[in-house]
Short mmCIF file of C-alpha atoms in Angstrom, two decimals:
data_model
loop_
_atom_site.label_atom_id
_atom_site.label_comp_id
_atom_site.label_asym_id
_atom_site.label_seq_id
_atom_site.Cartn_x
_atom_site.Cartn_y
_atom_site.Cartn_z
CA MET T 50 0.00 0.00 0.00
CA ARG T 51 1.29 3.47 -0.85
CA ASN T 52 1.77 6.21 1.74
CA ILE T 53 1.37 9.61 0.09
CA ALA T 54 2.23 13.01 1.57
CA VAL T 55 0.32 16.01 0.21
CA LYS T 56 1.15 19.69 0.61
CA ILE T 57 -1.85 22.04 0.50
CA MET T 58 -2.58 25.66 1.27
CA TYR T 59 -5.89 26.99 2.50
CA ASP T 60 -7.83 30.07 3.42
CA GLY T 61 -9.18 29.06 6.81
CA GLY T 62 -11.87 31.75 6.82
CA GLY T 63 -14.58 29.39 5.62
CA TYR T 64 -13.52 26.37 7.71
CA HIS T 65 -13.86 25.17 11.27
CA GLY T 66 -10.17 24.34 11.38
CA TRP T 67 -8.43 21.20 10.18
CA GLN T 68 -9.83 18.44 12.34
CA THR T 69 -13.20 16.82 11.67
CA GLN T 70 -15.78 17.87 14.26
CA PRO T 71 -19.55 17.99 14.46
CA ASN T 72 -20.09 21.77 14.36
CA GLY T 73 -19.01 22.68 10.87
CA ILE T 74 -17.12 21.80 7.74
CA THR T 75 -13.36 21.25 8.22
CA VAL T 76 -10.40 20.99 5.87
CA GLN T 77 -9.78 17.37 6.88
CA GLU T 78 -13.34 16.41 5.92
CA ARG T 79 -13.04 18.19 2.58
CA MET T 80 -9.78 16.39 1.78
CA GLU T 81 -11.06 12.97 2.83
CA LYS T 82 -14.16 13.40 0.68
CA VAL T 83 -12.17 14.51 -2.39
CA LEU T 84 -9.56 11.75 -2.02
CA SER T 85 -12.24 9.10 -1.47
CA GLU T 86 -13.95 10.25 -4.68
CA LEU T 87 -10.68 10.26 -6.59
CA THR T 88 -9.45 6.86 -5.45
CA GLY T 89 -12.72 4.99 -4.96
CA GLU T 90 -11.42 3.97 -1.51
CA ILE T 91 -12.41 5.20 1.93
CA ILE T 92 -9.54 7.55 2.70
CA ALA T 93 -8.49 8.73 6.16
CA VAL T 94 -5.87 11.47 6.26
CA CYS T 95 -3.37 12.30 8.99
CA GLY T 96 -2.65 16.03 9.31
CA CYS T 97 0.53 17.71 10.56
CA SER T 98 -1.34 19.71 13.19
CA ARG T 99 -4.78 20.68 14.42
CA THR T 100 -5.24 24.22 13.26
CA ASP T 101 -8.06 26.17 14.88
CA SER T 102 -11.19 27.45 13.26
CA GLY T 103 -10.35 30.45 11.05
CA VAL T 104 -6.57 29.86 10.98
CA HIS T 105 -4.95 29.81 7.52
CA ALA T 106 -2.19 27.69 6.00
CA LEU T 107 0.37 28.80 3.44
CA GLU T 108 1.69 25.26 3.76
CA TYR T 109 0.01 22.32 5.43
CA VAL T 110 1.07 18.68 5.08
CA PHE T 111 -0.98 15.52 5.53
CA ASN T 112 -0.50 11.90 4.51
CA PHE T 113 -2.81 9.04 3.60
CA LYS T 114 -2.55 5.36 2.67
CA SER T 115 -4.01 4.18 -0.61
CA ASN T 116 -3.71 1.67 -3.45
CA THR T 117 -4.52 4.34 -6.05
CA GLY T 118 -2.63 4.25 -9.34
CA ILE T 119 -2.64 8.04 -9.71
CA PRO T 120 1.01 9.19 -9.94
CA ALA T 121 1.95 11.51 -7.07
CA GLU T 122 2.87 14.35 -9.43
CA ARG T 123 -0.62 14.27 -11.00
CA LEU T 124 -2.44 14.19 -7.68
CA PRO T 125 -2.46 17.99 -6.94
CA TYR T 126 -4.16 18.65 -10.30
CA ALA T 127 -6.73 15.91 -9.71
CA ILE T 128 -7.44 17.23 -6.20
CA ASN T 129 -7.78 20.85 -7.37
CA THR T 130 -10.15 19.90 -10.17
CA HIS T 131 -12.41 18.21 -7.61
CA LEU T 132 -12.11 21.04 -5.09
CA GLY T 133 -13.03 23.95 -7.34
CA ASN T 134 -12.91 27.35 -5.63
CA ASP T 135 -13.13 26.03 -2.13
CA GLY T 136 -10.39 28.06 -0.49
CA ILE T 137 -8.08 25.01 -0.55
CA ALA T 138 -5.45 24.17 -3.16
CA ALA T 139 -3.10 21.20 -3.39
CA VAL T 140 0.44 22.25 -4.21
CA ALA T 141 2.50 19.04 -4.28
CA ALA T 142 2.37 15.33 -3.48
CA LYS T 143 5.09 12.70 -2.89
CA ASP T 144 5.27 8.99 -2.16
CA VAL T 145 6.83 8.54 1.28
CA SER T 146 7.98 5.57 3.33
CA GLU T 147 5.39 3.40 5.05
CA ASP T 148 6.06 4.75 8.55
CA PHE T 149 6.03 8.44 7.61
CA SER T 150 3.49 10.49 9.58
CA ALA T 151 2.80 14.13 8.67
CA ARG T 152 2.28 14.72 12.38
CA PHE T 153 4.88 12.62 14.19
CA SER T 154 7.69 12.80 11.62
CA SER T 155 7.75 16.61 11.65
CA ASP T 156 10.66 18.17 13.49
CA GLY T 157 9.42 21.74 13.44
CA LYS T 158 6.95 24.30 12.19
CA ARG T 159 6.96 27.95 11.36
CA TYR T 160 4.00 30.30 11.75
CA VAL T 161 3.45 33.87 10.73
CA TYR T 162 0.94 36.11 12.49
CA LYS T 163 -0.16 39.28 10.65
CA ILE T 164 -1.16 42.42 12.54
CA TRP T 165 -2.86 45.37 10.84
CA ASN T 166 -1.59 48.34 12.81
CA SER T 167 -3.55 51.36 11.69
CA THR T 168 -6.59 53.29 12.84
CA LEU T 169 -8.12 52.64 9.41
CA GLN T 170 -9.13 49.21 8.13
CA ASN T 171 -8.04 47.71 4.80
CA PRO T 172 -10.58 45.58 2.93
CA PHE T 173 -7.85 43.40 1.39
CA THR T 174 -6.18 42.44 4.66
CA ALA T 175 -9.17 42.50 7.04
CA LYS T 176 -9.82 38.75 6.77
CA TYR T 177 -6.12 37.94 7.11
CA SER T 178 -4.90 40.02 10.04
CA TRP T 179 -5.65 41.28 13.51
CA PHE T 180 -6.83 44.89 13.48
CA VAL T 181 -4.81 46.68 16.19
CA PRO T 182 -5.61 50.42 16.04
CA TYR T 183 -3.25 51.43 18.87
CA ARG T 184 0.22 52.89 18.46
CA LEU T 185 2.73 50.07 18.95
CA ASP T 186 6.34 50.39 20.07
CA VAL T 187 7.71 47.98 17.48
CA GLU T 188 11.29 48.19 18.76
CA ASN T 189 10.20 46.97 22.18
CA MET T 190 8.19 44.19 20.57
CA LYS T 191 11.29 43.07 18.67
CA ILE T 192 13.35 42.88 21.86
CA ALA T 193 10.57 41.04 23.70
CA ALA T 194 10.31 38.53 20.82
CA GLU T 195 14.00 37.71 21.16
CA LYS T 196 13.54 36.96 24.84
CA LEU T 197 11.09 34.17 23.96
CA CYS T 198 13.70 32.26 21.98
CA GLY T 199 15.28 29.11 23.35
CA LYS T 200 14.21 26.04 25.29
CA HIS T 201 11.67 26.88 27.97
CA ASP T 202 8.59 25.58 29.71
CA PHE T 203 5.99 27.59 27.80
CA SER T 204 2.95 26.69 29.95
CA ALA T 205 2.18 30.40 30.38
CA PHE T 206 1.66 30.52 26.60
CA MET T 207 -0.73 27.58 26.38
CA ALA T 208 -4.52 27.55 26.36
CA ALA T 209 -6.30 24.90 28.41
CA GLY T 210 -7.17 21.84 26.37
CA GLY T 211 -3.79 20.63 25.18
CA SER T 212 -2.93 16.95 25.65
CA GLN T 213 0.86 17.11 25.51
CA LYS T 214 3.20 15.15 27.80
CA THR T 215 5.54 18.07 28.35
CA THR T 216 5.14 21.84 28.01
CA VAL T 217 8.82 22.38 27.21
CA ARG T 218 9.39 23.63 23.70
CA THR T 219 12.33 25.15 21.82
CA ILE T 220 11.62 28.36 19.94
CA ARG T 221 14.30 28.55 17.25
CA GLU T 222 13.31 31.98 16.05
CA CYS T 223 10.80 34.62 17.09
CA VAL T 224 10.89 37.91 15.22
CA VAL T 225 8.67 40.93 14.74
CA LYS T 226 9.07 42.61 11.38
CA GLU T 227 7.50 45.22 9.14
CA SER T 228 5.70 43.61 6.21
CA THR T 229 7.00 44.23 2.70
CA GLU T 230 3.43 44.03 1.38
CA TRP T 231 1.82 46.87 3.33
CA ARG T 232 3.35 49.69 5.34
CA GLU T 233 0.73 49.29 8.11
CA GLN T 234 1.28 45.54 8.53
CA LEU T 235 3.47 43.85 11.14
CA GLU T 236 4.38 40.18 11.12
CA VAL T 237 5.32 37.96 14.03
CA GLU T 238 7.19 34.89 12.80
CA VAL T 239 7.79 32.01 15.18
CA GLU T 240 9.62 28.79 14.48
CA ALA T 241 9.79 25.97 17.04
CA ASP T 242 10.31 22.24 17.27
CA ALA T 243 6.64 21.92 18.21
CA PHE T 244 3.90 24.19 19.56
CA LEU T 245 1.48 24.13 22.46
CA TYR T 246 -2.24 24.80 22.01
CA ASN T 247 -2.76 28.47 20.93
CA MET T 248 0.92 29.21 21.60
CA VAL T 249 1.54 31.57 18.65
CA ARG T 250 -1.69 33.45 19.29
CA ILE T 251 -0.83 33.95 22.98
CA ILE T 252 2.75 34.97 22.08
CA THR T 253 1.34 37.53 19.63
CA GLY T 254 -1.18 38.81 22.16
CA THR T 255 1.64 39.22 24.69
CA LEU T 256 3.94 40.99 22.21
CA VAL T 257 1.15 43.42 21.28
CA GLU T 258 0.71 44.20 24.99
CA VAL T 259 4.43 44.99 25.10
CA GLY T 260 3.84 47.21 22.05
CA THR T 261 1.05 49.16 23.75
CA GLY T 262 3.06 49.48 26.98
CA ARG T 263 0.70 47.30 29.06
CA LYS T 264 3.61 44.93 29.58
CA THR T 265 7.34 45.60 29.55
CA VAL T 266 10.19 43.79 27.84
CA GLU T 267 11.36 42.70 31.30
CA ASP T 268 8.00 41.04 32.01
CA ILE T 269 8.68 38.35 29.39
CA GLU T 270 11.25 36.47 31.46
CA LYS T 271 9.02 36.54 34.51
CA ILE T 272 6.00 35.32 32.49
CA ILE T 273 8.00 32.34 31.22
CA ARG T 274 9.39 31.60 34.71
CA ASP T 275 6.00 31.78 36.46
CA CYS T 276 4.36 29.21 34.11
CA ASP T 277 1.00 30.91 34.70
CA ARG T 278 -1.30 31.55 31.74
CA ARG T 279 -2.71 34.61 33.53
CA GLY T 280 0.69 36.29 33.35
CA ALA T 281 0.79 36.29 29.54
CA GLY T 282 -1.28 38.49 27.24
CA MET T 283 -4.57 37.87 25.47
CA THR T 284 -5.02 35.22 22.79
CA ALA T 285 -4.83 37.01 19.43
CA PRO T 286 -7.76 36.18 17.09
CA PRO T 287 -7.41 33.28 14.62
CA GLU T 288 -7.74 35.22 11.34
CA GLY T 289 -4.21 36.68 11.56
CA LEU T 290 -2.49 33.29 11.93
CA PHE T 291 -0.89 31.34 9.08
CA LEU T 292 0.95 28.03 9.28
CA LYS T 293 3.87 28.86 6.99
CA LYS T 294 6.17 25.88 6.90
CA VAL T 295 6.29 22.27 8.19
CA PHE T 296 9.75 20.77 8.53
CA TYR T 297 10.81 17.15 7.95
CA LYS T 298 14.24 15.60 7.72
CA PRO T 299 15.18 15.53 4.01
CA GLU T 300 15.51 11.72 4.05
CA LEU T 301 11.84 11.52 5.10
CA LEU T 302 10.30 14.15 2.84
CA GLU T 303 11.75 16.70 0.48
CA TRP T 304 9.44 18.63 -1.88
CA MET V 187 -20.81 74.89 0.51
CA ARG V 188 -17.85 72.62 1.09
CA ASN V 189 -16.33 70.45 -1.62
CA ILE V 190 -14.73 67.38 -0.04
CA ALA V 191 -12.42 64.86 -1.72
CA VAL V 192 -12.32 61.36 -0.24
CA LYS V 193 -9.78 58.61 -0.85
CA ILE V 194 -11.09 55.08 -0.47
CA MET V 195 -9.94 51.55 -1.28
CA TYR V 196 -12.22 48.68 -2.15
CA ASP V 197 -12.39 45.00 -2.93
CA GLY V 198 -14.46 45.07 -6.11
CA GLY V 199 -15.35 41.38 -5.89
CA GLY V 200 -18.72 42.05 -4.31
CA TYR V 201 -19.62 45.11 -6.39
CA HIS V 202 -20.96 45.84 -9.85
CA GLY V 203 -18.26 48.45 -10.37
CA TRP V 204 -18.26 52.07 -9.29
CA GLN V 205 -21.12 53.64 -11.17
CA THR V 206 -24.73 53.31 -10.06
CA GLN V 207 -26.69 51.01 -12.35
CA PRO V 208 -29.87 48.96 -12.13
CA ASN V 209 -28.37 45.44 -12.08
CA GLY V 210 -26.54 45.32 -8.77
CA ILE V 211 -25.02 47.17 -5.86
CA THR V 212 -22.20 49.56 -6.76
CA VAL V 213 -19.52 51.37 -4.76
CA GLN V 214 -20.98 54.77 -5.72
CA GLU V 215 -24.40 53.78 -4.33
CA ARG V 216 -22.83 52.52 -1.11
CA MET V 217 -20.89 55.77 -0.63
CA GLU V 218 -23.86 57.99 -1.41
CA LYS V 219 -26.02 56.09 1.08
CA VAL V 220 -23.40 56.28 3.85
CA LEU V 221 -22.66 59.98 3.27
CA SER V 222 -26.36 60.84 3.14
CA GLU V 223 -26.87 59.09 6.47
CA LEU V 224 -23.84 60.83 7.99
CA THR V 225 -24.68 64.35 6.82
CA GLY V 226 -28.49 64.24 6.78
CA GLU V 227 -28.30 65.65 3.24
CA ILE V 228 -28.92 63.98 -0.10
CA ILE V 229 -25.36 63.43 -1.28
CA ALA V 230 -24.26 62.85 -4.87
CA VAL V 231 -20.64 61.85 -5.36
CA CYS V 232 -18.41 62.34 -8.40
CA GLY V 233 -15.90 59.51 -8.92
CA CYS V 234 -12.49 59.67 -10.59
CA SER V 235 -13.37 56.90 -13.04
CA ARG V 236 -15.93 54.25 -13.90
CA THR V 237 -14.36 51.04 -12.81
CA ASP V 238 -15.93 47.86 -14.16
CA SER V 239 -17.75 45.20 -12.22
CA GLY V 240 -15.23 43.14 -10.23
CA VAL V 241 -12.33 45.59 -10.57
CA HIS V 242 -10.57 46.58 -7.33
CA ALA V 243 -9.12 49.86 -6.08
CA LEU V 244 -6.07 50.33 -3.88
CA GLU V 245 -6.81 54.03 -4.23
CA TYR V 246 -9.96 55.62 -5.59
CA VAL V 247 -10.89 59.29 -5.26
CA PHE V 248 -14.29 60.93 -5.35
CA ASN V 249 -15.64 64.32 -4.28
CA PHE V 250 -18.97 65.61 -3.02
CA LYS V 251 -20.57 68.92 -2.01
CA SER V 252 -22.02 69.27 1.46
CA ASN V 253 -22.72 71.67 4.33
CA THR V 254 -21.73 69.07 6.92
CA GLY V 255 -19.79 70.22 9.96
CA ILE V 256 -17.78 66.96 10.21
CA PRO V 257 -14.08 67.89 9.98
CA ALA V 258 -12.42 66.29 6.94
CA GLU V 259 -9.89 64.39 9.09
CA ARG V 260 -12.73 62.72 11.05
CA LEU V 261 -14.69 61.74 7.97
CA PRO V 262 -12.84 58.47 7.13
CA TYR V 263 -13.55 57.11 10.63
CA ALA V 264 -17.20 58.11 10.44
CA ILE V 265 -17.54 56.51 7.00
CA ASN V 266 -15.83 53.28 8.07
CA THR V 267 -18.01 52.95 11.16
CA HIS V 268 -21.09 53.15 8.95
CA LEU V 269 -19.67 50.80 6.31
CA GLY V 270 -18.70 47.93 8.57
CA ASN V 271 -17.05 45.02 6.74
CA ASP V 272 -18.33 45.91 3.33
CA GLY V 273 -15.14 45.55 1.32
CA ILE V 274 -14.74 49.33 1.21
CA ALA V 275 -12.62 51.51 3.51
CA ALA V 276 -12.14 55.26 3.56
CA VAL V 277 -8.48 56.23 3.93
CA ALA V 278 -8.39 60.03 3.85
CA ALA V 279 -10.51 63.12 3.20
CA LYS V 280 -9.63 66.76 2.39
CA ASP V 281 -11.48 69.98 1.76
CA VAL V 282 -10.77 71.07 -1.81
CA SER V 283 -11.58 74.14 -3.90
CA GLU V 284 -15.10 74.60 -5.24
CA ASP V 285 -14.23 73.68 -8.83
CA PHE V 286 -12.25 70.52 -8.01
CA SER V 287 -13.57 67.40 -9.73
CA ALA V 288 -12.17 63.96 -8.87
CA ARG V 289 -12.75 63.05 -12.51
CA PHE V 290 -11.84 66.13 -14.54
CA SER V 291 -9.06 67.52 -12.32
CA SER V 292 -7.06 64.29 -12.47
CA ASP V 293 -4.01 64.40 -14.71
CA GLY V 294 -3.21 60.70 -14.63
CA LYS V 295 -3.83 57.27 -13.19
CA ARG V 296 -1.86 54.18 -12.47
CA TYR V 297 -3.21 50.63 -12.60
CA VAL V 298 -1.70 47.32 -11.65
CA TYR V 299 -2.91 44.06 -13.17
CA LYS V 300 -1.99 40.85 -11.33
CA ILE V 301 -1.45 37.57 -13.19
CA TRP V 302 -1.19 34.23 -11.40
CA ASN V 303 1.20 32.26 -13.61
CA SER V 304 1.21 28.69 -12.35
CA THR V 305 -0.53 25.45 -13.21
CA LEU V 306 -1.74 25.33 -9.58
CA GLN V 307 -4.20 27.78 -8.10
CA ASN V 308 -3.66 29.74 -4.88
CA PRO V 309 -6.69 30.31 -2.64
CA PHE V 310 -5.32 33.64 -1.36
CA THR V 311 -4.77 35.23 -4.77
CA ALA V 312 -7.57 33.56 -6.79
CA LYS V 313 -10.01 36.44 -6.32
CA TYR V 314 -7.33 39.02 -7.06
CA SER V 315 -5.57 37.78 -10.17
CA TRP V 316 -5.98 36.20 -13.58
CA PHE V 317 -5.11 32.50 -13.52
CA VAL V 318 -2.79 31.91 -16.51
CA PRO V 319 -1.53 28.30 -16.40
CA TYR V 320 0.66 28.57 -19.53
CA ARG V 321 4.40 29.11 -19.59
CA LEU V 322 5.03 32.81 -20.26
CA ASP V 323 8.12 34.36 -21.80
CA VAL V 324 8.35 37.21 -19.31
CA GLU V 325 11.36 38.82 -21.00
CA ASN V 326 9.40 39.19 -24.24
CA MET V 327 6.45 40.60 -22.30
CA LYS V 328 8.75 43.21 -20.75
CA ILE V 329 10.02 44.34 -24.17
CA ALA V 330 6.49 44.42 -25.58
CA ALA V 331 5.32 46.53 -22.62
CA GLU V 332 7.99 49.12 -23.37
CA LYS V 333 6.77 49.42 -26.94
CA LEU V 334 3.36 50.56 -25.68
CA CYS V 335 4.83 53.61 -23.96
CA GLY V 336 4.41 57.08 -25.39
CA LYS V 337 1.67 59.11 -27.09
CA HIS V 338 -0.37 56.97 -29.48
CA ASP V 339 -3.85 56.46 -30.81
CA PHE V 340 -4.80 53.46 -28.68
CA SER V 341 -8.09 52.59 -30.43
CA ALA V 342 -6.90 49.01 -30.87
CA PHE V 343 -6.83 48.77 -27.06
CA MET V 344 -10.34 50.06 -26.47
CA ALA V 345 -13.58 48.14 -26.01
CA ALA V 346 -16.68 49.44 -27.76
CA GLY V 347 -18.77 51.67 -25.54
CA GLY V 348 -16.35 54.49 -24.71
CA SER V 349 -17.60 58.05 -25.14
CA GLN V 350 -14.27 59.89 -25.44
CA LYS V 351 -13.56 62.69 -27.92
CA THR V 352 -10.12 61.35 -28.82
CA THR V 353 -8.50 57.94 -28.59
CA VAL V 354 -5.00 59.40 -28.25
CA ARG V 355 -3.47 58.73 -24.85
CA THR V 356 0.03 59.01 -23.40
CA ILE V 357 1.31 55.95 -21.56
CA ARG V 358 3.98 57.26 -19.20
CA GLU V 359 5.06 53.84 -18.01
CA CYS V 360 4.15 50.26 -18.84
CA VAL V 361 6.16 47.54 -17.11
CA VAL V 362 5.88 43.83 -16.47
CA LYS V 363 7.47 42.70 -13.23
CA GLU V 364 7.73 39.72 -10.93
CA SER V 365 5.75 40.27 -7.75
CA THR V 366 7.58 40.52 -4.44
CA GLU V 367 4.60 38.90 -2.69
CA TRP V 368 4.47 35.57 -4.55
CA ARG V 369 6.96 33.90 -6.83
CA GLU V 370 4.22 32.80 -9.24
CA GLN V 371 2.71 36.27 -9.60
CA LEU V 372 3.38 38.76 -12.38
CA GLU V 373 2.28 42.37 -12.34
CA VAL V 374 1.59 44.67 -15.27
CA GLU V 375 1.75 48.30 -14.18
CA VAL V 376 0.48 51.00 -16.50
CA GLU V 377 0.47 54.74 -15.92
CA ALA V 378 -1.14 57.13 -18.38
CA ASP V 379 -2.64 60.62 -18.57
CA ALA V 380 -6.03 58.94 -19.04
CA PHE V 381 -7.35 55.55 -20.13
CA LEU V 382 -9.78 54.28 -22.74
CA TYR V 383 -12.54 51.79 -21.87
CA ASN V 384 -10.98 48.42 -20.87
CA MET V 385 -7.55 49.67 -21.97
CA VAL V 386 -5.46 48.05 -19.21
CA ARG V 387 -7.32 44.75 -19.52
CA ILE V 388 -6.75 44.66 -23.31
CA ILE V 389 -3.08 45.65 -22.87
CA THR V 390 -2.67 42.83 -20.36
CA GLY V 391 -4.46 40.33 -22.61
CA THR V 392 -2.17 41.35 -25.46
CA LEU V 393 1.00 41.10 -23.33
CA VAL V 394 -0.02 37.61 -22.16
CA GLU V 395 -0.42 36.59 -25.81
CA VAL V 396 3.13 37.83 -26.39
CA GLY V 397 4.13 35.73 -23.39
CA THR V 398 2.57 32.56 -24.79
CA GLY V 399 4.04 33.22 -28.25
CA ARG V 400 0.70 33.81 -29.96
CA LYS V 401 1.89 37.31 -30.73
CA THR V 402 5.40 38.67 -31.18
CA VAL V 403 7.08 41.74 -29.74
CA GLU V 404 7.11 43.17 -33.26
CA ASP V 405 3.33 42.84 -33.54
CA ILE V 406 2.82 45.58 -30.94
CA GLU V 407 3.81 48.46 -33.22
CA LYS V 408 1.58 47.14 -35.99
CA ILE V 409 -1.37 46.71 -33.59
CA ILE V 410 -1.05 50.33 -32.47
CA ARG V 411 -0.66 51.54 -36.07
CA ASP V 412 -3.65 49.60 -37.41
CA CYS V 413 -6.08 51.02 -34.81
CA ASP V 414 -8.14 47.83 -35.06
CA ARG V 415 -9.43 46.19 -31.85
CA ARG V 416 -9.25 42.79 -33.58
CA GLY V 417 -5.48 43.10 -33.85
CA ALA V 418 -4.96 43.27 -30.07
CA GLY V 419 -5.31 40.39 -27.62
CA MET V 420 -8.20 39.30 -25.46
CA THR V 421 -9.65 41.41 -22.66
CA ALA V 422 -8.17 40.10 -19.40
CA PRO V 423 -10.80 39.36 -16.71
CA PRO V 424 -11.69 42.11 -14.20
CA GLU V 425 -10.59 40.37 -10.98
CA GLY V 426 -6.87 40.95 -11.68
CA LEU V 427 -7.20 44.72 -12.10
CA PHE V 428 -6.51 47.30 -9.41
CA LEU V 429 -6.68 51.08 -9.72
CA LYS V 430 -3.49 51.96 -7.83
CA LYS V 431 -3.06 55.71 -7.90
CA VAL V 432 -4.97 58.80 -9.06
CA PHE V 433 -2.85 61.86 -9.77
CA TYR V 434 -3.73 65.52 -9.18
CA LYS V 435 -1.60 68.62 -9.31
CA PRO V 436 -0.40 69.30 -5.74
CA GLU V 437 -2.08 72.72 -5.69
CA LEU V 438 -5.44 70.98 -6.29
CA LEU V 439 -5.12 68.01 -3.96
CA GLU V 440 -2.31 66.63 -1.86
CA TRP V 441 -2.99 63.88 0.68
#
């Protein structure tokens, strides 16, 4: 039986996240339906992460087992033809080894969170960013972001509901930068070996509170040390968050 | 009576263009309704151009006469509060001289047309670009674009239905460039003193035909010379087109 990894991108605005659930249509459901139609088999897919309702993906990876004869390089076209304009597009597909798991074989992910920092809205970015109409001290946000890097217990940056064994994670990079697309847009990029539930959204909420002056750069170390969710900032809304990259060792999966 | 110029941006996807018409909701109608509510007067607005159904604006300027006491700098906030998430946002407003007309005082405009050049769609750009899945010779398109510059009779690049006195226009700049946002995206930017009906969309359609090899770089001069619409390429679809900038002499309007 083949094991096939698929890279997709999706606009999460119309979806209740990745994982199948009773309350609304999810990306997982959409993909399983399309792949079942294409292959004539009952397909179950394994996604690289649960993304929340409304969160977007510039790159998302899942894998599925199948006996289909469709060559991997043809699969994205076949998927896209079935999907139509559904806010999801397949970008690539590869045959992978039997034990590859999009979720458990990943050794890191990178997210970008977009903030619209202006008193005036923008109709092109409104669905893809958090509208923050307050003046932000971006330099302080940049310094605070640096202080989050490294191996720490990030329980203060985790929403209730996670099922992880440990809350220690290694943030490889955390940067705040001005967008090249729009002058009014800021981006928080975070790369880690793995993430806790809502971690990037809580990090962003905390950095914005440093930007407004509600918290100081010095608070960051204390927030990490105290391991108390109440010490960190608010959870930024889902529409600004994009999964940007999912990492695998090249011997497991290289696009 | 005051004469007020307003700069807005809008996602044209949900609108039947700028100009009020019986078949669907237009941006002009939306603005007149909001301004009438805000001022308590019956407001008629004068727009800088008729943009077609589905065309977007990164910058659009209109003006209107009113006795309202709302200071110009407060007006964008008042407008946006009334608009909600309607795909339109006011960006700036200024009091201008009595005889200023957003349409007739303008001495130039700049458009950008976005082309998605990949065999695979992208859910984030699909509503904002023309999906061209053929291999394009971008270098040839760049040379062809240059040949369109200057003062010419552009009748070959005009759809039927225009009401202009002359079909002579001066293209100040016409360039094809790779987008900085997405690797697969091309942009055609055209600046001219004024434009004929569908001019940028026909220019883009023609440049894409140069890209696919259906037309040659040398054809451009002949197409201009012949003044025959049938010589030029197809009209590119509206969703890729953005009005980017409207020019006025600084003594008339400076933002």
